[in-house]
GROMACS .gro file of C-alpha atoms in nm:
model
  246
    1MET     CA    1   1.759  -5.272  -0.475
    2GLY     CA    2   1.716  -4.917  -0.348
    3LEU     CA    3   1.343  -4.919  -0.424
    4LYS     CA    4   1.286  -5.228  -0.209
    5LEU     CA    5   1.493  -5.098   0.082
    6PHE     CA    6   1.325  -4.759   0.093
    7ALA     CA    7   0.982  -4.922   0.069
    8ILE     CA    8   1.069  -5.150   0.362
    9PHE     CA    9   1.185  -4.855   0.570
   10ALA     CA   10   0.869  -4.663   0.487
   11PHE     CA   11   0.616  -4.924   0.599
   12ALA     CA   12   0.831  -5.052   0.887
   13THR     CA   13   0.872  -4.712   1.051
   14CYS     CA   14   0.500  -4.638   1.019
   15GLY     CA   15   0.328  -4.976   1.047
   16GLY     CA   16   0.543  -5.090   1.339
   17TYR     CA   17   0.492  -4.783   1.553
   18SER     CA   18   0.364  -4.791   1.909
   19GLY     CA   19   0.394  -4.507   2.157
   20GLY     CA   20   0.237  -4.344   2.454
   21LEU     CA   21   0.220  -4.051   2.688
   22ARG     CA   22   0.195  -4.006   3.062
   23LEU     CA   23  -0.003  -3.746   3.255
   24SER     CA   24  -0.044  -3.658   3.620
   25VAL     CA   25  -0.346  -3.518   3.801
   26ASP     CA   26  -0.269  -3.380   4.147
   27CYS     CA   27  -0.601  -3.322   4.321
   28ALA     CA   28  -0.652  -3.081   4.610
   29ASN     CA   29  -0.731  -3.392   4.812
   30LYS     CA   30  -0.407  -3.586   4.765
   31SER     CA   31  -0.576  -3.921   4.821
   32GLU     CA   32  -0.772  -3.874   4.499
   33SER     CA   33  -0.467  -3.790   4.287
   34ASP     CA   34  -0.323  -4.004   4.007
   35LEU     CA   35   0.028  -3.905   3.912
   36ASN     CA   36   0.083  -4.176   3.651
   37ILE     CA   37  -0.188  -4.189   3.387
   38ASP     CA   38  -0.043  -4.390   3.097
   39ILE     CA   39  -0.206  -4.369   2.754
   40ALA     CA   40  -0.076  -4.604   2.485
   41PHE     CA   41  -0.159  -4.590   2.116
   42ALA     CA   42  -0.023  -4.749   1.799
   43TYR     CA   43  -0.069  -4.793   1.426
   44PRO     CA   44  -0.322  -4.754   1.259
   45PHE     CA   45  -0.399  -4.458   1.490
   46ARG     CA   46  -0.768  -4.506   1.556
   47LEU     CA   47  -0.730  -4.275   1.852
   48HIS     CA   48  -1.101  -4.253   1.925
   49GLN     CA   49  -1.077  -4.619   2.032
   50VAL     CA   50  -0.797  -4.547   2.282
   51ASN     CA   51  -0.958  -4.528   2.627
   52PHE     CA   52  -0.807  -4.432   2.961
   53ASP     CA   53  -0.925  -4.363   3.315
   54ALA     CA   54  -0.868  -4.033   3.493
   55PRO     CA   55  -0.962  -3.909   3.841
   56THR     CA   56  -1.234  -3.650   3.874
   57CYS     CA   57  -1.102  -3.522   4.209
   58GLU     CA   58  -1.455  -3.567   4.341
   59GLY     CA   59  -1.422  -3.851   4.580
   60LYS     CA   60  -1.308  -4.185   4.440
   61ARG     CA   61  -1.507  -4.148   4.122
   62ARG     CA   62  -1.311  -4.181   3.800
   63GLU     CA   63  -1.409  -4.107   3.444
   64THR     CA   64  -1.334  -4.299   3.127
   65LEU     CA   65  -1.214  -4.083   2.840
   66SER     CA   66  -1.082  -4.146   2.492
   67LEU     CA   67  -0.848  -3.963   2.259
   68ILE     CA   68  -0.992  -3.772   1.966
   69GLY     CA   69  -0.962  -3.859   1.598
   70ASP     CA   70  -0.932  -4.146   1.354
   71PHE     CA   71  -0.627  -4.121   1.129
   72SER     CA   72  -0.621  -4.481   1.011
   73SER     CA   73  -0.713  -4.402   0.650
   74SER     CA   74  -0.402  -4.203   0.565
   75ALA     CA   75  -0.173  -4.433   0.768
   76GLU     CA   76  -0.310  -4.753   0.616
   77PHE     CA   77  -0.304  -4.605   0.266
   78PHE     CA   78   0.061  -4.513   0.311
   79VAL     CA   79   0.159  -4.856   0.441
   80THR     CA   80  -0.041  -5.032   0.168
   81ILE     CA   81   0.145  -4.838  -0.101
   82ALA     CA   82   0.477  -4.925   0.061
   83VAL     CA   83   0.394  -5.297   0.081
   84PHE     CA   84   0.275  -5.322  -0.279
   85ALA     CA   85   0.572  -5.116  -0.401
   86PHE     CA   86   0.806  -5.358  -0.223
   87LEU     CA   87   0.630  -5.663  -0.369
   88TYR     CA   88   0.634  -5.519  -0.721
   89SER     CA   89   1.002  -5.425  -0.695
   90LEU     CA   90   1.080  -5.777  -0.577
   91ALA     CA   91   0.883  -5.935  -0.862
   92ALA     CA   92   1.037  -5.700  -1.119
   93THR     CA   93   1.387  -5.789  -0.998
   94VAL     CA   94   1.312  -6.160  -1.044
   95VAL     CA   95   1.181  -6.097  -1.395
   96TYR     CA   96   1.482  -5.885  -1.491
   97ILE     CA   97   1.726  -6.153  -1.376
   98PHE     CA   98   1.560  -6.480  -1.478
   99PHE     CA   99   1.310  -6.389  -1.750
  100GLN     CA  100   1.487  -6.121  -1.952
  101ASN     CA  101   1.376  -6.265  -2.289
  102LYS     CA  102   1.014  -6.289  -2.183
  103TYR     CA  103   1.035  -5.935  -2.044
  104ARG     CA  104   1.139  -5.789  -2.380
  105GLU     CA  105   0.909  -6.007  -2.589
  106ASN     CA  106   0.670  -5.796  -2.800
  107ASN     CA  107   0.777  -5.494  -2.593
  108ARG     CA  108   0.495  -5.579  -2.352
  109GLY     CA  109   0.711  -5.608  -2.042
  110PRO     CA  110   0.877  -5.265  -2.067
  111LEU     CA  111   0.542  -5.097  -2.139
  112ILE     CA  112   0.380  -5.256  -1.833
  113ASP     CA  113   0.683  -5.165  -1.623
  114PHE     CA  114   0.667  -4.805  -1.743
  115ILE     CA  115   0.295  -4.768  -1.667
  116VAL     CA  116   0.329  -4.927  -1.321
  117THR     CA  117   0.627  -4.704  -1.240
  118VAL     CA  118   0.429  -4.392  -1.330
  119VAL     CA  119   0.133  -4.510  -1.119
  120PHE     CA  120   0.350  -4.585  -0.816
  121SER     CA  121   0.523  -4.248  -0.846
  122PHE     CA  122   0.186  -4.077  -0.829
  123LEU     CA  123   0.069  -4.297  -0.541
  124TRP     CA  124   0.385  -4.229  -0.341
  125LEU     CA  125   0.333  -3.855  -0.380
  126VAL     CA  126  -0.033  -3.871  -0.279
  127GLY     CA  127   0.022  -4.123   0.002
  128SER     CA  128   0.319  -3.938   0.151
  129SER     CA  129   0.137  -3.605   0.142
  130ALA     CA  130  -0.174  -3.755   0.303
  131TRP     CA  131   0.030  -3.928   0.573
  132ALA     CA  132   0.228  -3.610   0.644
  133LYS     CA  133  -0.101  -3.432   0.710
  134GLY     CA  134  -0.231  -3.728   0.912
  135LEU     CA  135   0.085  -3.737   1.124
  136SER     CA  136   0.048  -3.367   1.196
  137ASP     CA  137  -0.306  -3.435   1.324
  138VAL     CA  138  -0.186  -3.732   1.531
  139LYS     CA  139   0.072  -3.512   1.700
  140ILE     CA  140  -0.196  -3.259   1.792
  141ALA     CA  141  -0.439  -3.524   1.917
  142THR     CA  142  -0.173  -3.688   2.135
  143ASP     CA  143  -0.021  -3.368   2.267
  144PRO     CA  144  -0.032  -3.404   2.648
  145ASP     CA  145  -0.153  -3.047   2.692
  146GLU     CA  146  -0.444  -3.118   2.457
  147VAL     CA  147  -0.531  -3.443   2.632
  148LEU     CA  148  -0.533  -3.273   2.971
  149LEU     CA  149  -0.809  -3.045   2.846
  150LEU     CA  150  -1.035  -3.349   2.814
  151MET     CA  151  -1.027  -3.415   3.189
  152SER     CA  152  -1.290  -3.255   3.408
  153ALA     CA  153  -1.050  -3.240   3.704
  154CYS     CA  154  -0.815  -3.019   3.503
  155LYS     CA  155  -1.085  -2.758   3.459
  156GLN     CA  156  -1.069  -2.679   3.830
  157GLN     CA  157  -0.794  -2.444   3.934
  158SER     CA  158  -0.749  -2.617   4.269
  159ASN     CA  159  -0.614  -2.926   4.090
  160LYS     CA  160  -0.275  -2.945   3.918
  161CYS     CA  161  -0.255  -3.129   3.587
  162LEU     CA  162   0.085  -3.177   3.428
  163PRO     CA  163   0.233  -3.372   3.135
  164VAL     CA  164   0.492  -3.624   3.251
  165ARG     CA  165   0.602  -3.778   2.923
  166SER     CA  166   0.528  -3.690   2.562
  167PRO     CA  167   0.511  -3.951   2.284
  168VAL     CA  168   0.829  -4.004   2.081
  169MET     CA  169   0.747  -3.981   1.712
  170SER     CA  170   1.088  -3.975   1.549
  171SER     CA  171   1.017  -4.300   1.363
  172LEU     CA  172   0.693  -4.155   1.225
  173ASN     CA  173   0.879  -3.847   1.106
  174THR     CA  174   1.126  -4.082   0.939
  175SER     CA  175   0.844  -4.265   0.764
  176VAL     CA  176   0.729  -3.941   0.601
  177VAL     CA  177   1.085  -3.869   0.485
  178PHE     CA  178   1.114  -4.218   0.337
  179GLY     CA  179   0.777  -4.170   0.169
  180PHE     CA  180   0.893  -3.865  -0.024
  181LEU     CA  181   1.230  -4.030  -0.095
  182ASN     CA  182   1.039  -4.319  -0.250
  183PHE     CA  183   0.849  -4.073  -0.467
  184ILE     CA  184   1.177  -3.919  -0.587
  185LEU     CA  185   1.326  -4.262  -0.661
  186TRP     CA  186   1.023  -4.389  -0.850
  187ALA     CA  187   0.980  -4.063  -1.042
  188GLY     CA  188   1.349  -4.062  -1.135
  189ASN     CA  189   1.319  -4.424  -1.249
  190ILE     CA  190   1.050  -4.331  -1.502
  191TRP     CA  191   1.307  -4.212  -1.756
  192PHE     CA  192   1.519  -4.527  -1.732
  193VAL     CA  193   1.213  -4.749  -1.773
  194PHE     CA  194   1.088  -4.535  -2.062
  195LYS     CA  195   1.413  -4.594  -2.250
  196GLU     CA  196   1.336  -4.967  -2.247
  197THR     CA  197   1.001  -4.920  -2.421
  198GLY     CA  198   0.927  -4.920  -2.793
  199TRP     CA  199   0.808  -4.562  -2.765
  200HIS     CA  200   1.160  -4.441  -2.697
  201SER     CA  201   1.321  -4.651  -2.972
  202SER     CA  202   1.056  -4.550  -3.228
  203GLY     CA  203   1.109  -4.185  -3.133
  204GLN     CA  204   1.480  -4.223  -3.192
  205ARG     CA  205   1.420  -4.386  -3.533
  206HIS     CA  206   1.181  -4.110  -3.629
  207ALA     CA  207   1.436  -3.844  -3.533
  208ALA     CA  208   1.709  -4.025  -3.728
  209ASP     CA  209   1.485  -4.053  -4.037
  210THR     CA  210   1.399  -3.685  -4.016
  211MET     CA  211   1.765  -3.586  -3.998
  212GLU     CA  212   1.849  -3.814  -4.288
  213LYS     CA  213   1.573  -3.665  -4.503
  214GLN     CA  214   1.682  -3.313  -4.419
  215SER     CA  215   2.043  -3.399  -4.504
  216SER     CA  216   1.950  -3.553  -4.840
  217GLY     CA  217   1.725  -3.255  -4.913
  218TYR     CA  218   2.013  -3.014  -4.866
  219ASN     CA  219   2.231  -3.220  -5.099
  220GLN     CA  220   1.969  -3.230  -5.371
  221GLY     CA  221   1.879  -2.868  -5.337
  222GLY     CA  222   2.239  -2.740  -5.353
  223TYR     CA  223   2.380  -2.549  -5.646
  224ASN     CA  224   2.520  -2.766  -5.925
  225GLN     CA  225   2.746  -2.533  -6.116
  226ASP     CA  226   2.812  -2.779  -6.401
  227SER     CA  227   2.445  -2.806  -6.494
  228TYR     CA  228   2.368  -2.446  -6.417
  229GLY     CA  229   2.623  -2.293  -6.643
  230PRO     CA  230   2.521  -2.439  -6.982
  231ALA     CA  231   2.149  -2.429  -6.916
  232GLY     CA  232   2.097  -2.099  -6.745
  233GLY     CA  233   2.415  -1.899  -6.804
  234TYR     CA  234   2.459  -1.632  -7.069
  235ASN     CA  235   2.675  -1.737  -7.359
  236GLN     CA  236   2.795  -1.391  -7.434
  237PRO     CA  237   3.080  -1.479  -7.677
  238GLY     CA  238   2.845  -1.672  -7.904
  239SER     CA  239   2.589  -1.397  -7.914
  240TYR     CA  240   2.837  -1.132  -8.013
  241GLY     CA  241   2.978  -1.357  -8.281
  242GLN     CA  242   2.642  -1.381  -8.457
  243VAL     CA  243   2.606  -1.003  -8.460
  244GLN     CA  244   2.944  -0.952  -8.621
  245GLY     CA  245   2.862  -1.208  -8.887
  246LEU     CA  246   2.560  -1.005  -8.992
   0.00000   0.00000   0.00000
């Protein structure tokens, strides 16, 4: 249950994101100013496709600019992992509840479950790390101060360019946290899934057989005083008796 919930939180907080920022350009000629430049962006963060208009403070002419960067690969990879992890967890729950006999038949089900769990643990680690780096780049690319540098009007000291509103990315930060929590959950689940496989049971039988052999070896190799005395002991009274007889 926990695996499905955390997977849902991971792809919902990332895949459902939409945000924006607002800038203002106050030209020396007030009639050319634009104090509300809204720039909206959303998942999958192909920022180079996000266009906006800004005044040049040179008459009524405006320029069309775009944000910098394409971070869709890491974001889509992260969401894809979350979706498939959710679907697999859902399918595995159905199998555990309704098809328990088929699951344990020929030990095939536990082995497949173990392998898939290991793979998803690795994917969660890679995907979360990649998305954490991608989110860091998104924050830089959508920083209002960085975006203002793209405008030609802001390169003139006579004009005043100011950030009005920064994008809120708390949900994206949460998605990274849920990504690494999913990695911890899936990695911790490896041991419990491994115990269901034949590898674990065969290892236990091998250890039990080894202990049993060692125990029987100690019993057989111990000192048997009854057999040792007549065979290997010195029969001193008999020896002295023969000497006296001579």
